[in-house]
mmCIF file of C-alpha atoms in Angstrom:
data_model
loop_
_atom_site.group_PDB
_atom_site.id
_atom_site.type_symbol
_atom_site.label_atom_id
_atom_site.label_comp_id
_atom_site.label_asym_id
_atom_site.label_seq_id
_atom_site.Cartn_x
_atom_site.Cartn_y
_atom_site.Cartn_z
ATOM 1 C CA MET C 1 -22.167 53.671 -56.130
ATOM 2 C CA LYS C 2 -22.186 52.795 -52.451
ATOM 3 C CA LYS C 3 -18.415 52.706 -52.501
ATOM 4 C CA PHE C 4 -18.350 56.150 -54.080
ATOM 5 C CA ASN C 5 -20.760 57.538 -51.514
ATOM 6 C CA SER C 6 -18.690 56.010 -48.737
ATOM 7 C CA THR C 7 -15.573 57.657 -50.090
ATOM 8 C CA ILE C 8 -17.310 61.008 -50.257
ATOM 9 C CA TYR C 9 -18.582 60.555 -46.736
ATOM 10 C CA MET C 10 -15.136 59.716 -45.402
ATOM 11 C CA SER C 11 -13.575 62.627 -47.278
ATOM 12 C CA GLY C 12 -16.199 64.951 -45.908
ATOM 13 C CA LYS C 13 -15.643 63.583 -42.426
ATOM 14 C CA TYR C 14 -11.927 64.223 -42.662
ATOM 15 C CA LEU C 15 -12.558 67.675 -44.089
ATOM 16 C CA PHE C 16 -14.897 68.497 -41.219
ATOM 17 C CA VAL C 17 -12.360 67.300 -38.649
ATOM 18 C CA GLY C 18 -9.615 69.318 -40.334
ATOM 19 C CA VAL C 19 -11.709 72.482 -40.300
ATOM 20 C CA LEU C 20 -12.607 71.862 -36.668
ATOM 21 C CA LEU C 21 -8.944 71.489 -35.711
ATOM 22 C CA LEU C 22 -8.028 74.675 -37.549
ATOM 23 C CA ALA C 23 -10.792 76.512 -35.757
ATOM 24 C CA LEU C 24 -9.636 75.214 -32.405
ATOM 25 C CA LEU C 25 -6.026 76.152 -33.126
ATOM 26 C CA GLY C 26 -7.083 79.616 -34.241
ATOM 27 C CA SER C 27 -9.149 80.010 -31.108
ATOM 28 C CA CYS C 28 -6.184 78.998 -28.925
ATOM 29 C CA GLY C 29 -3.999 81.484 -30.753
ATOM 30 C CA ASN C 30 -6.500 84.284 -30.229
ATOM 31 C CA ASN C 31 -6.865 83.372 -26.567
ATOM 32 C CA GLY C 32 -3.076 83.437 -26.188
ATOM 33 C CA GLU C 33 -2.923 86.857 -27.770
ATOM 34 C CA LYS C 34 -5.728 88.096 -25.539
ATOM 35 C CA THR C 35 -3.976 86.629 -22.503
ATOM 36 C CA ASN C 36 -0.722 88.313 -23.473
ATOM 37 C CA ASP C 37 -2.532 91.611 -24.061
ATOM 38 C CA THR C 38 -4.232 91.331 -20.685
ATOM 39 C CA SER C 39 -0.942 90.566 -18.952
ATOM 40 C CA LYS C 40 0.678 93.492 -20.699
ATOM 41 C CA GLN C 41 -2.100 95.809 -19.573
ATOM 42 C CA LYS C 42 -1.756 94.591 -16.009
ATOM 43 C CA ARG C 43 1.987 95.191 -16.087
ATOM 44 C CA GLU C 44 1.457 98.692 -17.464
ATOM 45 C CA GLN C 45 -1.073 99.460 -14.769
ATOM 46 C CA LEU C 46 1.152 98.329 -11.885
ATOM 47 C CA PRO C 47 1.791 101.255 -9.521
ATOM 48 C CA VAL C 48 5.346 102.433 -8.836
ATOM 49 C CA GLN C 49 6.654 100.619 -5.796
ATOM 50 C CA PRO C 50 7.420 102.823 -2.772
ATOM 51 C CA GLY C 51 11.122 103.524 -2.331
ATOM 52 C CA LYS C 52 11.851 103.004 -6.026
ATOM 53 C CA GLU C 53 11.817 106.704 -6.935
ATOM 54 C CA LYS C 54 14.907 108.165 -8.526
ATOM 55 C CA ALA C 55 17.560 109.094 -5.972
ATOM 56 C CA LYS C 56 18.311 112.773 -5.457
ATOM 57 C CA THR C 57 21.885 114.018 -5.334
ATOM 58 C CA ILE C 58 23.780 115.532 -2.411
ATOM 59 C CA VAL C 59 27.089 117.115 -3.445
ATOM 60 C CA PHE C 60 29.807 117.767 -0.858
ATOM 61 C CA PHE C 61 31.958 120.456 -2.435
ATOM 62 C CA GLY C 62 35.105 121.091 -0.450
ATOM 63 C CA ASN C 63 38.794 120.597 0.162
ATOM 64 C CA SER C 64 40.891 117.876 1.796
ATOM 65 C CA LEU C 65 38.502 117.608 4.747
ATOM 66 C CA THR C 66 35.719 116.516 2.392
ATOM 67 C CA ALA C 67 38.059 114.450 0.232
ATOM 68 C CA GLY C 68 39.128 112.489 3.315
ATOM 69 C CA TYR C 69 42.835 113.233 3.214
ATOM 70 C CA GLY C 70 44.846 110.583 5.046
ATOM 71 C CA VAL C 71 41.974 108.136 5.587
ATOM 72 C CA ASP C 72 40.263 105.555 3.424
ATOM 73 C CA PRO C 73 37.511 107.148 1.271
ATOM 74 C CA SER C 74 34.975 104.950 3.042
ATOM 75 C CA GLU C 75 35.993 106.575 6.354
ATOM 76 C CA ALA C 76 35.593 110.182 5.197
ATOM 77 C CA PHE C 77 32.538 111.978 6.552
ATOM 78 C CA PRO C 78 30.639 112.144 3.203
ATOM 79 C CA ALA C 79 30.766 108.341 2.973
ATOM 80 C CA LEU C 80 29.614 108.060 6.579
ATOM 81 C CA VAL C 81 26.690 110.357 5.794
ATOM 82 C CA GLN C 82 25.779 108.067 2.880
ATOM 83 C CA GLU C 83 25.774 105.110 5.269
ATOM 84 C CA LYS C 84 23.371 106.991 7.522
ATOM 85 C CA ILE C 85 21.109 107.799 4.579
ATOM 86 C CA ASP C 86 21.113 104.184 3.403
ATOM 87 C CA SER C 87 20.286 102.904 6.886
ATOM 88 C CA LEU C 88 17.151 105.071 6.825
ATOM 89 C CA ASN C 89 16.244 104.048 3.245
ATOM 90 C CA LEU C 90 16.215 107.656 2.079
ATOM 91 C CA PRO C 91 16.357 108.240 -1.708
ATOM 92 C CA TYR C 92 19.613 110.219 -1.800
ATOM 93 C CA LYS C 93 23.078 109.548 -3.172
ATOM 94 C CA VAL C 94 26.181 111.382 -1.992
ATOM 95 C CA VAL C 95 28.800 112.729 -4.376
ATOM 96 C CA ASN C 96 32.167 113.553 -2.817
ATOM 97 C CA ALA C 97 33.532 116.533 -4.748
ATOM 98 C CA GLY C 98 36.353 117.281 -2.331
ATOM 99 C CA LEU C 99 39.765 118.302 -3.647
ATOM 100 C CA SER C 100 42.824 118.522 -1.409
ATOM 101 C CA GLY C 101 44.379 121.982 -1.277
ATOM 102 C CA GLU C 102 41.300 123.681 -2.720
ATOM 103 C CA THR C 103 40.755 127.357 -1.915
ATOM 104 C CA THR C 104 37.576 129.342 -2.461
ATOM 105 C CA ALA C 105 39.120 130.769 -5.645
ATOM 106 C CA GLY C 106 39.811 127.250 -6.895
ATOM 107 C CA GLY C 107 36.281 126.200 -6.014
ATOM 108 C CA LYS C 108 34.875 129.155 -7.916
ATOM 109 C CA SER C 109 36.736 128.080 -11.066
ATOM 110 C CA ARG C 110 35.732 124.424 -10.608
ATOM 111 C CA ILE C 111 32.047 124.786 -9.775
ATOM 112 C CA ASP C 112 30.700 124.736 -13.343
ATOM 113 C CA TRP C 113 32.254 121.337 -13.937
ATOM 114 C CA ILE C 114 30.556 119.963 -10.828
ATOM 115 C CA LEU C 115 27.200 121.437 -11.833
ATOM 116 C CA ARG C 116 27.078 119.403 -15.021
ATOM 117 C CA GLN C 117 25.201 116.828 -12.944
ATOM 118 C CA PRO C 118 21.859 117.430 -11.183
ATOM 119 C CA VAL C 119 22.277 118.738 -7.636
ATOM 120 C CA ASP C 120 19.450 118.728 -5.082
ATOM 121 C CA VAL C 121 21.429 119.443 -1.905
ATOM 122 C CA PHE C 122 24.730 121.316 -2.006
ATOM 123 C CA VAL C 123 27.084 121.276 0.988
ATOM 124 C CA LEU C 124 29.750 123.966 0.612
ATOM 125 C CA GLU C 125 32.892 123.252 2.632
ATOM 126 C CA LEU C 126 35.556 125.724 1.546
ATOM 127 C CA GLY C 127 37.530 128.490 3.171
ATOM 128 C CA GLY C 128 39.790 126.592 5.522
ATOM 129 C CA ASN C 129 42.789 126.823 3.199
ATOM 130 C CA ASP C 130 42.103 130.526 2.649
ATOM 131 C CA GLY C 131 42.359 131.038 6.393
ATOM 132 C CA LEU C 132 45.564 129.067 6.764
ATOM 133 C CA ARG C 133 47.114 131.132 3.969
ATOM 134 C CA GLY C 134 45.927 134.426 5.417
ATOM 135 C CA ILE C 135 43.938 135.320 2.302
ATOM 136 C CA PRO C 136 41.909 138.525 2.819
ATOM 137 C CA ILE C 137 38.501 137.675 4.256
ATOM 138 C CA THR C 138 36.755 139.950 1.770
ATOM 139 C CA GLU C 139 38.137 137.787 -1.051
ATOM 140 C CA THR C 140 37.060 134.568 0.665
ATOM 141 C CA SER C 141 33.568 135.973 1.180
ATOM 142 C CA LYS C 142 33.337 137.139 -2.427
ATOM 143 C CA ASN C 143 34.347 133.729 -3.781
ATOM 144 C CA LEU C 144 31.942 131.812 -1.544
ATOM 145 C CA GLN C 145 29.109 134.142 -2.580
ATOM 146 C CA ALA C 146 29.957 133.564 -6.248
ATOM 147 C CA ILE C 147 29.765 129.796 -5.745
ATOM 148 C CA ILE C 148 26.401 130.075 -3.989
ATOM 149 C CA ASN C 149 25.070 132.294 -6.778
ATOM 150 C CA ARG C 150 26.219 129.886 -9.471
ATOM 151 C CA VAL C 151 24.625 126.894 -7.750
ATOM 152 C CA ARG C 152 21.315 128.725 -7.481
ATOM 153 C CA GLU C 153 21.452 129.855 -11.086
ATOM 154 C CA LYS C 154 21.758 126.224 -12.109
ATOM 155 C CA ASN C 155 18.912 125.065 -9.858
ATOM 156 C CA PRO C 156 16.807 127.681 -8.007
ATOM 157 C CA GLN C 157 15.253 124.899 -5.906
ATOM 158 C CA VAL C 158 18.563 123.584 -4.585
ATOM 159 C CA LYS C 159 19.060 123.360 -0.831
ATOM 160 C CA ILE C 160 22.408 124.762 0.307
ATOM 161 C CA ILE C 161 24.365 124.137 3.494
ATOM 162 C CA LEU C 162 27.431 126.179 4.342
ATOM 163 C CA ALA C 163 30.048 124.563 6.574
ATOM 164 C CA GLY C 164 31.491 127.100 8.976
ATOM 165 C CA MET C 165 35.222 127.055 9.603
ATOM 166 C CA GLN C 166 37.653 128.600 12.081
ATOM 167 C CA VAL C 167 41.368 129.305 12.002
ATOM 168 C CA PRO C 168 43.969 128.792 14.755
ATOM 169 C CA PRO C 169 44.564 131.688 17.178
ATOM 170 C CA ASN C 170 48.071 132.168 15.792
ATOM 171 C CA MET C 171 46.494 133.834 12.750
ATOM 172 C CA GLY C 172 45.674 136.764 15.024
ATOM 173 C CA ARG C 173 42.553 137.379 17.080
ATOM 174 C CA THR C 174 41.115 140.010 14.742
ATOM 175 C CA TYR C 175 41.528 137.845 11.655
ATOM 176 C CA ALA C 176 40.272 134.694 13.436
ATOM 177 C CA THR C 177 37.128 136.457 14.656
ATOM 178 C CA ALA C 178 36.327 138.013 11.291
ATOM 179 C CA PHE C 179 36.961 134.693 9.572
ATOM 180 C CA ARG C 180 34.479 132.876 11.812
ATOM 181 C CA VAL C 181 31.845 135.583 11.412
ATOM 182 C CA VAL C 182 31.984 135.655 7.599
ATOM 183 C CA PHE C 183 30.333 132.221 7.390
ATOM 184 C CA GLN C 184 27.541 133.351 9.694
ATOM 185 C CA GLN C 185 26.958 136.452 7.566
ATOM 186 C CA LEU C 186 26.898 134.511 4.305
ATOM 187 C CA ALA C 187 24.399 132.001 5.698
ATOM 188 C CA ALA C 188 22.126 134.755 7.006
ATOM 189 C CA ASN C 189 22.315 136.902 3.855
ATOM 190 C CA ASN C 190 21.576 133.957 1.566
ATOM 191 C CA HIS C 191 19.002 132.272 3.822
ATOM 192 C CA ILE C 192 20.874 128.985 3.780
ATOM 193 C CA GLU C 193 21.626 126.435 6.477
ATOM 194 C CA LEU C 194 24.841 126.754 8.470
ATOM 195 C CA ILE C 195 26.977 124.161 10.215
ATOM 196 C CA PRO C 196 28.426 126.530 12.847
ATOM 197 C CA PHE C 197 31.815 124.778 12.908
ATOM 198 C CA LEU C 198 32.457 121.686 10.807
ATOM 199 C CA LEU C 199 35.228 120.477 13.136
ATOM 200 C CA GLU C 200 33.291 121.012 16.361
ATOM 201 C CA ASN C 201 34.621 118.631 19.072
ATOM 202 C CA VAL C 202 37.392 117.539 16.693
ATOM 203 C CA GLY C 203 39.565 120.544 15.865
ATOM 204 C CA GLY C 204 42.535 120.896 18.219
ATOM 205 C CA ILE C 205 41.955 117.514 19.886
ATOM 206 C CA SER C 206 45.099 115.501 19.173
ATOM 207 C CA HIS C 207 43.711 111.956 19.424
ATOM 208 C CA LEU C 208 40.974 112.780 16.887
ATOM 209 C CA ASN C 209 43.378 114.155 14.293
ATOM 210 C CA GLN C 210 46.250 112.899 12.204
ATOM 211 C CA ALA C 211 49.869 113.800 12.916
ATOM 212 C CA ASP C 212 49.534 117.138 11.115
ATOM 213 C CA GLY C 213 46.990 118.264 13.717
ATOM 214 C CA ILE C 214 44.718 119.565 10.957
ATOM 215 C CA HIS C 215 43.019 116.606 9.293
ATOM 216 C CA PRO C 216 40.679 114.325 11.273
ATOM 217 C CA ASN C 217 41.510 110.646 11.584
ATOM 218 C CA SER C 218 38.865 107.965 11.071
ATOM 219 C CA VAL C 219 37.424 108.533 14.559
ATOM 220 C CA GLY C 220 37.389 112.289 14.031
ATOM 221 C CA HIS C 221 35.501 111.881 10.761
ATOM 222 C CA LYS C 222 32.728 110.062 12.601
ATOM 223 C CA ILE C 223 32.214 113.125 14.772
ATOM 224 C CA VAL C 224 32.365 115.440 11.753
ATOM 225 C CA ALA C 225 29.706 113.295 10.070
ATOM 226 C CA GLU C 226 27.456 113.801 13.096
ATOM 227 C CA ASN C 227 28.034 117.562 12.941
ATOM 228 C CA VAL C 228 26.915 117.519 9.323
ATOM 229 C CA TRP C 229 23.978 115.198 9.936
ATOM 230 C CA LYS C 230 22.491 117.465 12.613
ATOM 231 C CA VAL C 231 21.875 120.076 9.922
ATOM 232 C CA LEU C 232 21.443 117.894 6.842
ATOM 233 C CA GLN C 233 18.756 115.566 8.179
ATOM 234 C CA GLY C 234 16.219 118.377 8.369
ATOM 235 C CA LEU C 235 16.494 118.957 4.610
ATOM 236 C CA LEU C 236 15.954 115.352 3.488
#
């Protein structure tokens, strides 16, 4: 009888220990879950870190000047503007949508393809090839206006910069004057920013241009980038 009672006692002791262990394990599991839940809540409540906001897009829409004809893409003025932006930790990315040989008519037909992506700042650099080909200024003006209208239709909040251009005197004084003025008129009529002359302090200066005398070399592009930045920085 004593042996039987002893056996029952031992069995009960083991049973009690087993239940206690299960309880402890269950408690640890619940604590782990609570800890994980707490950690998850803390992660969810973490504020967005400054400077981590989604980058806005600046599109340079132009011809060979924008594309960087004859220089490495990293030396073209849009890339140099991106370097400036990065150095200031500004949340903007530059898209170089330059195409060599592009006229305003070509830009008008190409603009919808470019606008498939979000655009926050639009820099319009077209017209130079129109001038060199002697295309009627009324047609150049009409095409540039159509591009501006299309960009605004896509995003009414977009900020637009128009790059002014000039043509050589050999195109005739009357044509050269009217060509220069058309960019000023478009900027004023549309209430957009104007770079008076994209190639200021570069155009016509041989050591800042390539052999063709038209396209800036790497040094010339640095000056062009500064011309752009003077206007662009106020919009960022």
